[in-house]
mmCIF file of C-alpha atoms and ligand atoms in Angstrom:
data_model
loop_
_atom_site.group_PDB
_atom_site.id
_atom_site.type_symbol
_atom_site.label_atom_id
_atom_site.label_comp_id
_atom_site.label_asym_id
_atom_site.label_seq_id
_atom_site.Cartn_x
_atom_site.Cartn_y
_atom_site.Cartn_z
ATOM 1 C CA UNK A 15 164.615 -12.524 -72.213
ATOM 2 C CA UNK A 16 161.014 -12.182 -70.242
ATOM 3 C CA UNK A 17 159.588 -11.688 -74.099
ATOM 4 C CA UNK A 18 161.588 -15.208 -75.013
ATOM 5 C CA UNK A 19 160.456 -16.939 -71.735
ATOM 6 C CA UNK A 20 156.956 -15.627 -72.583
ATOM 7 C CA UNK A 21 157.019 -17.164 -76.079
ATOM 8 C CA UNK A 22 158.702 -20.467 -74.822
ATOM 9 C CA UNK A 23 155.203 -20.825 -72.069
ATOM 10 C CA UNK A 24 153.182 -19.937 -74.822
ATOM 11 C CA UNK A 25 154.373 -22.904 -77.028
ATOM 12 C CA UNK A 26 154.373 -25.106 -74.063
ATOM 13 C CA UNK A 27 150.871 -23.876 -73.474
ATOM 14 C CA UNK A 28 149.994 -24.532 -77.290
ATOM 15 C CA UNK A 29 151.516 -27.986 -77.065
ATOM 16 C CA UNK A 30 149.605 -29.217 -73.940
ATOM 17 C CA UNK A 31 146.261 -28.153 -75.879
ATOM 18 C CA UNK A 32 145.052 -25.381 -78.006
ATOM 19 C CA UNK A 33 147.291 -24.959 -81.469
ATOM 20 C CA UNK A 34 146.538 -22.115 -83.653
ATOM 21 C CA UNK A 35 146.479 -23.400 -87.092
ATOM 22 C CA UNK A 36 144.187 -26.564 -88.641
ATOM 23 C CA UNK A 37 147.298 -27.975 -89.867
ATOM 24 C CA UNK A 38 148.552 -29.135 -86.740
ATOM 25 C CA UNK A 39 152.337 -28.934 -87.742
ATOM 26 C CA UNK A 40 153.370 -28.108 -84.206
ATOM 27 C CA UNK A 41 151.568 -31.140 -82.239
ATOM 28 C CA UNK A 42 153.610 -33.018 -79.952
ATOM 29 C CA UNK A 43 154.951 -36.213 -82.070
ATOM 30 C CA UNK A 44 153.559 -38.354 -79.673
ATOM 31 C CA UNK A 45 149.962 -37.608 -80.272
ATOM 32 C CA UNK A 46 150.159 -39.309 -83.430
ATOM 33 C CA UNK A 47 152.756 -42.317 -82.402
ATOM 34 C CA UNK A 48 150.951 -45.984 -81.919
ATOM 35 C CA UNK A 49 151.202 -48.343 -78.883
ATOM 36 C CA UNK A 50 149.479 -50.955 -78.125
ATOM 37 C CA UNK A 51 146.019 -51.024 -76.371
ATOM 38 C CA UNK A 52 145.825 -52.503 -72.965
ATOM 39 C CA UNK A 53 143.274 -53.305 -70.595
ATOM 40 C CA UNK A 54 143.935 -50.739 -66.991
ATOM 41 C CA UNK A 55 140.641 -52.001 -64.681
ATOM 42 C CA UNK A 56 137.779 -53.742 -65.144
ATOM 43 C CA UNK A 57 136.293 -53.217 -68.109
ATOM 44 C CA UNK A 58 138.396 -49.992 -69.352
ATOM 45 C CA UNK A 59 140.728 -50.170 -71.990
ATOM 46 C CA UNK A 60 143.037 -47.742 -73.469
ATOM 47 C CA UNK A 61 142.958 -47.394 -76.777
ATOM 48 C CA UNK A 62 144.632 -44.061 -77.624
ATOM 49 C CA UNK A 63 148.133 -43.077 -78.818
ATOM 50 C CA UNK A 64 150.990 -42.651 -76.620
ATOM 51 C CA UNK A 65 150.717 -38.974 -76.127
ATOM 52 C CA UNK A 66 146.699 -38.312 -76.458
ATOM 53 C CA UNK A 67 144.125 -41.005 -74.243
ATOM 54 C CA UNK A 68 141.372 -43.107 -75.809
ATOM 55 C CA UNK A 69 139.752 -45.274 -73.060
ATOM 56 C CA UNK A 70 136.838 -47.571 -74.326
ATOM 57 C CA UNK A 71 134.523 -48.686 -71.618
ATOM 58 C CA UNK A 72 133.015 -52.620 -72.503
ATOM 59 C CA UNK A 73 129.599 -53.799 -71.761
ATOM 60 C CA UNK A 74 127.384 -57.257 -73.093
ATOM 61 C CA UNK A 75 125.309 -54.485 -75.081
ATOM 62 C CA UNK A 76 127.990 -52.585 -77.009
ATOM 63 C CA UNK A 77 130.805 -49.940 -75.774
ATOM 64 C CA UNK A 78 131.476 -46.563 -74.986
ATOM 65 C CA UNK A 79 134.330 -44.202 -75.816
ATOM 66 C CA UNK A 80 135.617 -42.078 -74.623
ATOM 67 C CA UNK A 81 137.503 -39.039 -76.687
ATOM 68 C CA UNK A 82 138.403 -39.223 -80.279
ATOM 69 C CA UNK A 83 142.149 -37.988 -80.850
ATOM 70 C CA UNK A 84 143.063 -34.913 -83.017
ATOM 71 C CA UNK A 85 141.723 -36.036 -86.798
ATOM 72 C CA UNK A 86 140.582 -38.154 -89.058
ATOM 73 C CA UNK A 87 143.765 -39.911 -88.794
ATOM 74 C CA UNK A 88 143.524 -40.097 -85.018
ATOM 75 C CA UNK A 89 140.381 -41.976 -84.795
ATOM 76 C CA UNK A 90 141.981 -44.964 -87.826
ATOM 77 C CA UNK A 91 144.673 -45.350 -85.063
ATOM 78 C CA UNK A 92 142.348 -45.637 -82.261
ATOM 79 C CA UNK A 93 139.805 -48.171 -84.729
ATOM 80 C CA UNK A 94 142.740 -50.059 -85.152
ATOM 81 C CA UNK A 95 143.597 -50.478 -81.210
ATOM 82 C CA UNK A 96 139.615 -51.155 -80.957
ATOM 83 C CA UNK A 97 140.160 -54.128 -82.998
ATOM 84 C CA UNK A 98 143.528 -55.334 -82.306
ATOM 85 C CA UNK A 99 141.615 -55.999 -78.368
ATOM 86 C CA UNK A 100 139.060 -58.004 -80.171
ATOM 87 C CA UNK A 101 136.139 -55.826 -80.804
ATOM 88 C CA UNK A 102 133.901 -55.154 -83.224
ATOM 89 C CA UNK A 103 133.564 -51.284 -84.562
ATOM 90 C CA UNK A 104 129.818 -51.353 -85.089
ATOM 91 C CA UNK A 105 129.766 -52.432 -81.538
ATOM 92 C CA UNK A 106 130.812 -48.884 -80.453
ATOM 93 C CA UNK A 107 127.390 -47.525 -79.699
ATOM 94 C CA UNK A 108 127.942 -44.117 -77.871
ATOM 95 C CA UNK A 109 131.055 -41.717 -78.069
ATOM 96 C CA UNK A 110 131.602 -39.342 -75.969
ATOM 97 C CA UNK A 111 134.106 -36.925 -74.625
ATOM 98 C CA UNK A 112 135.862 -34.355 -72.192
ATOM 99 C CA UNK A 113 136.093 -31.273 -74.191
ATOM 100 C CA UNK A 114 135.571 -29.715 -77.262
ATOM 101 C CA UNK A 115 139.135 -29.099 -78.228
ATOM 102 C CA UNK A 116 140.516 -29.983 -81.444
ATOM 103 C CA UNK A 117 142.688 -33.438 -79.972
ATOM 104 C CA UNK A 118 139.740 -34.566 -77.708
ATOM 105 C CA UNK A 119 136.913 -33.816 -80.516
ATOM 106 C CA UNK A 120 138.854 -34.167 -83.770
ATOM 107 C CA UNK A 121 138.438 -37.267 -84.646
ATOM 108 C CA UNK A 122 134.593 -38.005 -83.452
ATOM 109 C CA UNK A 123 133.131 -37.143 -87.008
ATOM 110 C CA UNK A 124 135.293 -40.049 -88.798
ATOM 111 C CA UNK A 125 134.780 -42.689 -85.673
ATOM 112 C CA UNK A 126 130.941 -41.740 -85.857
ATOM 113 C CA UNK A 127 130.837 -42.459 -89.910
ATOM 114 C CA UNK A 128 132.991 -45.667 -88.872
ATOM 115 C CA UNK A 129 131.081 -46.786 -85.940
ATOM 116 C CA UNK A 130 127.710 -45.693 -86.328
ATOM 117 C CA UNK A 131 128.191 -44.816 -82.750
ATOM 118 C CA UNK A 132 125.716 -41.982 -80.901
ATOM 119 C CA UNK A 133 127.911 -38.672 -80.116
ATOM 120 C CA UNK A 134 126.754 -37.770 -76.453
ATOM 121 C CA UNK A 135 128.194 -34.382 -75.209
ATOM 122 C CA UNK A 136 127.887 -31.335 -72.880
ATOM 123 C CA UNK A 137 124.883 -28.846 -73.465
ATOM 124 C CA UNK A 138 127.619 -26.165 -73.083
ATOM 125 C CA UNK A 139 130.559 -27.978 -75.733
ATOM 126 C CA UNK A 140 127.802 -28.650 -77.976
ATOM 127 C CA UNK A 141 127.895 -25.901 -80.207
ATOM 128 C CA UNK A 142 131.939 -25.868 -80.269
ATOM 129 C CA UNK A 143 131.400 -29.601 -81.859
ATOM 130 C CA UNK A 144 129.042 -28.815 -83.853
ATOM 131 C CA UNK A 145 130.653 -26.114 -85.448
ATOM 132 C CA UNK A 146 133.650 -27.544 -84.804
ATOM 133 C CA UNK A 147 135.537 -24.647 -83.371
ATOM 134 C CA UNK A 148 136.999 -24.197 -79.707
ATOM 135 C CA UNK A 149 134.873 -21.389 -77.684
ATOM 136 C CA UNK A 150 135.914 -18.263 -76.013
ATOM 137 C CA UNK A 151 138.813 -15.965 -76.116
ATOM 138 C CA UNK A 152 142.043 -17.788 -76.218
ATOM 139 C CA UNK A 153 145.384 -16.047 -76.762
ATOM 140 C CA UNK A 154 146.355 -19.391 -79.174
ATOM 141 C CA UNK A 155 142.939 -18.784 -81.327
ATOM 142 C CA UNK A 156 140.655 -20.557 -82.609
ATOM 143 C CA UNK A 157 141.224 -24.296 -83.548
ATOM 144 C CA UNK A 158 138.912 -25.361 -86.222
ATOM 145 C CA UNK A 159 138.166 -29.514 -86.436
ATOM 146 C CA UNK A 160 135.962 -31.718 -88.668
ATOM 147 C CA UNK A 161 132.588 -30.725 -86.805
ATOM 148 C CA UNK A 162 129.974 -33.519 -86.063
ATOM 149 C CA UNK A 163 126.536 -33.954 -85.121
ATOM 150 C CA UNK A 164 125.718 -34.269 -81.345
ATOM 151 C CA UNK A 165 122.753 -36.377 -80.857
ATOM 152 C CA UNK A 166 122.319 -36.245 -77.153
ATOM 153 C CA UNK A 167 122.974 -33.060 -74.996
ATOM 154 C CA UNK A 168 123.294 -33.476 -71.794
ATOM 155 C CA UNK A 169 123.612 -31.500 -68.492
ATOM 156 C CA UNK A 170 125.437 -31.804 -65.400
ATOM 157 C CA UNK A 171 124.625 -35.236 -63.378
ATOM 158 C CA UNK A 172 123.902 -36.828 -66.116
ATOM 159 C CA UNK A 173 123.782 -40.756 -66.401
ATOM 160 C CA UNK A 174 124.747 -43.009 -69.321
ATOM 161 C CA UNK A 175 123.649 -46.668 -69.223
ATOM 162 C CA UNK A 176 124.855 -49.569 -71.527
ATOM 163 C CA UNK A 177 124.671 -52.561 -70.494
ATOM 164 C CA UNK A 178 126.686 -53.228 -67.406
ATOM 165 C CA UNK A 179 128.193 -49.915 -67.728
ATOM 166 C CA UNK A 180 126.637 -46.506 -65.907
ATOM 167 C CA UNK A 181 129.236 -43.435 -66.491
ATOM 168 C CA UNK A 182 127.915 -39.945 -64.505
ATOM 169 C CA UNK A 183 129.098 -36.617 -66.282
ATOM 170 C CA UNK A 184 129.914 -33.959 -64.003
ATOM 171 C CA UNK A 185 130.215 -30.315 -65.689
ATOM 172 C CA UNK A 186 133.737 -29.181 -64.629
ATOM 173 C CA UNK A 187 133.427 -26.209 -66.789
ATOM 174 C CA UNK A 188 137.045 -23.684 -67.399
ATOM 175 C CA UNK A 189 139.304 -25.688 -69.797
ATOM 176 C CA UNK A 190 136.443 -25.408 -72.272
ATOM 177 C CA UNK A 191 133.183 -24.216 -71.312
ATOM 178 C CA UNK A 192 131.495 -27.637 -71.384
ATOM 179 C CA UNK A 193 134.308 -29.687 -69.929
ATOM 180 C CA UNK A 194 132.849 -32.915 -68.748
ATOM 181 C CA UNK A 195 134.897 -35.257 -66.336
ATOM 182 C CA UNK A 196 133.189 -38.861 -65.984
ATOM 183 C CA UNK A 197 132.835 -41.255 -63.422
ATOM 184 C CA UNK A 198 132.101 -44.855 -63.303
ATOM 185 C CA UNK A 199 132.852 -47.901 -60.728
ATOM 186 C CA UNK A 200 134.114 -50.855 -61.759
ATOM 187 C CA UNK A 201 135.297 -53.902 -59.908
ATOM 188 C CA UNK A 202 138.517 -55.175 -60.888
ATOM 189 C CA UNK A 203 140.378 -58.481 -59.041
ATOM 190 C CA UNK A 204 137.058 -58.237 -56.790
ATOM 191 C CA UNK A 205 137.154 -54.636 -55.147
ATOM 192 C CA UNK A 206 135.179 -51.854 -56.489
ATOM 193 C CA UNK A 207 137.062 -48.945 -57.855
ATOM 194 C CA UNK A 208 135.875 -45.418 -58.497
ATOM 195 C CA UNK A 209 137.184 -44.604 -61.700
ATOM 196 C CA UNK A 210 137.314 -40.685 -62.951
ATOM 197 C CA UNK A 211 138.134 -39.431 -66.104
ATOM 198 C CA UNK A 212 138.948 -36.082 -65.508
ATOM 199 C CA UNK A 213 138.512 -32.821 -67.494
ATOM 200 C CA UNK A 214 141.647 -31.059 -68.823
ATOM 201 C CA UNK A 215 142.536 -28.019 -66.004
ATOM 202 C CA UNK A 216 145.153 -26.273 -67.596
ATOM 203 C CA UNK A 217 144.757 -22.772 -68.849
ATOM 204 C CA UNK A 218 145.881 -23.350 -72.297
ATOM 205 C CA UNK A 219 146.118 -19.685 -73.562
ATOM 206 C CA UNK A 220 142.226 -19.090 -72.248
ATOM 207 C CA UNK A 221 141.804 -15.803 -71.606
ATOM 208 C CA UNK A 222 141.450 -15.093 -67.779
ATOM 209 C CA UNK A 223 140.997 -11.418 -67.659
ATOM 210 C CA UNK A 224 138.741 -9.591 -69.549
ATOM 211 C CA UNK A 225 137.196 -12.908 -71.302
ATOM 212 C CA UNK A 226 134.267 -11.300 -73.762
ATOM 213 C CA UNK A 227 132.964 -14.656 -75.197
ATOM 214 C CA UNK A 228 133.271 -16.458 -71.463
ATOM 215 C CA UNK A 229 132.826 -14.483 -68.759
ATOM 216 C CA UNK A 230 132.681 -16.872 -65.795
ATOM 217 C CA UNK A 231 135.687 -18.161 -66.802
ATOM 218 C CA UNK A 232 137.790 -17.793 -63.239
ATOM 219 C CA UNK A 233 134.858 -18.638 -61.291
ATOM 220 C CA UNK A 234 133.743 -21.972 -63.270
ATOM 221 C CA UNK A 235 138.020 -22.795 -62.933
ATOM 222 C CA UNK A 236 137.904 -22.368 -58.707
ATOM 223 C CA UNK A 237 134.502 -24.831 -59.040
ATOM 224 C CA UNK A 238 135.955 -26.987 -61.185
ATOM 225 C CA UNK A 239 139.363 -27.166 -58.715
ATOM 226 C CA UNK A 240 136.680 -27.618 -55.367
ATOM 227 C CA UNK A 241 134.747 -30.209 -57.146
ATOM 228 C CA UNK A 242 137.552 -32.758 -58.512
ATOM 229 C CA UNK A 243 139.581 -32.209 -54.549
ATOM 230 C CA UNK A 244 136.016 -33.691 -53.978
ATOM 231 C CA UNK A 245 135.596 -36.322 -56.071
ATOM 232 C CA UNK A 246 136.211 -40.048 -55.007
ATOM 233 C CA UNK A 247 138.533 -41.265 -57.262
ATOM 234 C CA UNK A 248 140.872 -44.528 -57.094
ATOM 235 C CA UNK A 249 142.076 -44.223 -60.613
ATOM 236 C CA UNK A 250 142.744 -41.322 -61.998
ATOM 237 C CA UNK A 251 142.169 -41.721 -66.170
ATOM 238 C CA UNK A 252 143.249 -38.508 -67.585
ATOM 239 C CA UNK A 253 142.909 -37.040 -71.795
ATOM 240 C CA UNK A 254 146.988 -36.775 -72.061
ATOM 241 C CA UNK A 255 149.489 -39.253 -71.255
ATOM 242 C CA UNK A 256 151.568 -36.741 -69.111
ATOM 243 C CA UNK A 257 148.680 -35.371 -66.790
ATOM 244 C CA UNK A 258 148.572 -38.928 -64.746
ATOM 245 C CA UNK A 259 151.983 -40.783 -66.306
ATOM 246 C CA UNK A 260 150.107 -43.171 -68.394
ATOM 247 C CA UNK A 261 153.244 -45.026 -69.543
ATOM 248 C CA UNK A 262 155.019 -45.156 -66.278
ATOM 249 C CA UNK A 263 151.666 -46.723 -64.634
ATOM 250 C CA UNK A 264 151.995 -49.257 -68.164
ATOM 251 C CA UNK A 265 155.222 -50.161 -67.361
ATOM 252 C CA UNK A 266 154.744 -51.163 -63.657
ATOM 253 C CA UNK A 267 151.355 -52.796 -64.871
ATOM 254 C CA UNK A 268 153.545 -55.074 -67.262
ATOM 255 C CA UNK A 269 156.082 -55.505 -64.676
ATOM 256 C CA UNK A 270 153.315 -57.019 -62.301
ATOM 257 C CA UNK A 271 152.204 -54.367 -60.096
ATOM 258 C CA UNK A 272 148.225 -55.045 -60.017
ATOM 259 C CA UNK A 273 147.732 -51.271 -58.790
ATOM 260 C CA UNK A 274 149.693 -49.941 -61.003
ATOM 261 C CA UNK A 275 146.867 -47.283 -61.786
ATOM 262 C CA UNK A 276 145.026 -47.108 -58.414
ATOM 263 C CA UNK A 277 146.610 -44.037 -56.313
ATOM 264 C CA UNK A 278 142.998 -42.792 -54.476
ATOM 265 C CA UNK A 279 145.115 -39.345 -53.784
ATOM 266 C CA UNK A 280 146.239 -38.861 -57.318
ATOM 267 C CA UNK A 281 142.932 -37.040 -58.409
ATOM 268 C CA UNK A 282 143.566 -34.482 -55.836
ATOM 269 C CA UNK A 283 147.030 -34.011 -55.937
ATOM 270 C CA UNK A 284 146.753 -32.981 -59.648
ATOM 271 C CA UNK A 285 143.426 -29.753 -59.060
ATOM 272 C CA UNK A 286 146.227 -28.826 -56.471
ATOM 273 C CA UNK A 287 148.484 -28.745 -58.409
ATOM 274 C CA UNK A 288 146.516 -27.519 -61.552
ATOM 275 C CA UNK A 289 145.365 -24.657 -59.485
ATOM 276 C CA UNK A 290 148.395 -23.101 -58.595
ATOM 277 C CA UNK A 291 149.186 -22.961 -61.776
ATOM 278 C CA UNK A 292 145.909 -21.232 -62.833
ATOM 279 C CA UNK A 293 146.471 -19.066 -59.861
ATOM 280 C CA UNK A 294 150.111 -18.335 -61.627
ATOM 281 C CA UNK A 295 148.834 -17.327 -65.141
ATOM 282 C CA UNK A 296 145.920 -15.373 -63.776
ATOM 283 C CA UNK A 297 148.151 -13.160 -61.619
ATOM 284 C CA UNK A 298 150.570 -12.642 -64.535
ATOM 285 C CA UNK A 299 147.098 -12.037 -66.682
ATOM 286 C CA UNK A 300 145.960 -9.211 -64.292
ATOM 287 C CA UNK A 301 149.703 -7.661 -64.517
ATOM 288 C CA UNK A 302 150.089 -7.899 -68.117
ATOM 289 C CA UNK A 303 146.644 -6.077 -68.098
ATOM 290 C CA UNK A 304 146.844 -3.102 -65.911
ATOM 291 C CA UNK A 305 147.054 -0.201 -68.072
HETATM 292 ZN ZN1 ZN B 426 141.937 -28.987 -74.120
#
């Protein structure tokens, strides 16, 4: 039974982030299933699929966005969502995103040919994209994905500025080595908002004990936890529909709740939560270890 529970977290593990295979059989259906793109505050949009996030920030002087989906396939649907709000591909001119995992990264090379767009990323998840491989030891492998050029590394604090837009990366490094949560403000029915877009936290069959290719893994994860408990955050714009409830926030949106999406504790509420459950899997790491 413990060996059948183990396998059952394992594939829940695999289906939150890291697969093992480049076919991507086992992806959860709705990572691939349309809806449509919306506005959520100010001048952020979502533009991903139901299960996997896509947010495209607008400006005068072109866009930004924000995470790519898992393929080639991924970033067609999220072109299409792009267009179906009105705007113009070859006005994308910077992509970014969280992490370099195979659904956040996967489709950047394709949206890059498509858009002409800059790719912007991490100095750390820069190599990952480039060879388009996830980094470190991870008991689901190695996740290969069309790798793409990066033309602007970046470090933590760093600023992007388009337009009207200004997005600050801050390095919240565990998930992936690089992972990059960004910030902006905008001002939506005429109140600021801090808006985050936070970093995966999840373990996601990373290695905790004993990580060769990472070895600051556990203490970049408790930084990571201390910095987004410290982050001011009214809307909390996560990479997968489940870590924030995308579609239940939708639904109240359409139903006419104008804060559908602000919850200034949310942010929080999910490293707490997030960390217990790292605390969880490290602890049953360190047993499953002791010789
Ligand atoms: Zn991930």
């Amino acid at each position: 039974m413990k060996r059948a529970a183990s396998i059952l977290l394992a594939a829940l593990t695999l289906a939150t982030c890291v697969a093992g295979t480049t076919a991507h059989a086992d992806d959860p259906a709705n990572w691939t299933k349309p809806i449509r793109p919306y506005r959520v505050v100010g001048n952020i949009y979502y533009v991903g699929s139901e299960g996997l996030s896509a947010w495209l920030i607008s400006s005068s002087e072109g866009h930004v966005l924000l995470d790519s989906g898992p393929s080639a396939a991924g970033a067609k649907l999220i072109e299409a969502n792009i267009q179906a709000l009105g705007f113009k591909l070859s006005d994308v001119k910077i992509l970014i995103n969280t992490h370099a995992h195979y659904d956040h990264a996967g489709g950047l090379a394709q949206l890059k040919a498509d858009t002409g767009a800059k790719v912007w990323a991490s100095r750390p998840d820069e190599p990952a994209l480039e060879k388009g491989q996830h980094f470190g030891d991870n008991d689901n492998g190695l996740t290969p994905f069309p790798a793409v050029k990066v033309d602007k590394a970046f470090g933590d604090g760093q600023k992007l500025k388009l337009g009207e837009i200004t997005l600050i990366a801050h390095l919240t490094p565990g998930h992936t080595i690089g992972c990059t949560t960004w910030t902006t403000q905008v001002v939506d029915r005429d109140r600021p908002l801090n808006v985050t877009f936070n970093c995966s936290t999840s373990v996601a069959g990373n290695v905790l004990v004993g990580n060769k290719t990472y070895k600051t893994i556990v203490a970049d994860y408790r930084a990571t936890f201390a910095a987004l408990k410290a982050l001011p955050t009214d809307v909390m714009l996560p990479s997968h529909e489940e870590q924030g409830n995308l579609l239940a926030k939708r639904r109240k949106m359409l139903s006419g709740d104008v804060n559908a999406f602000v919850d200034p504790t949310e942010l929080a509420r999910y490293a707490t939560t997030s960390e217990a459950a790292f605390d969880k899997a490290l602890a049953e790491q360190q047993a499953a270890r002791k010789p």
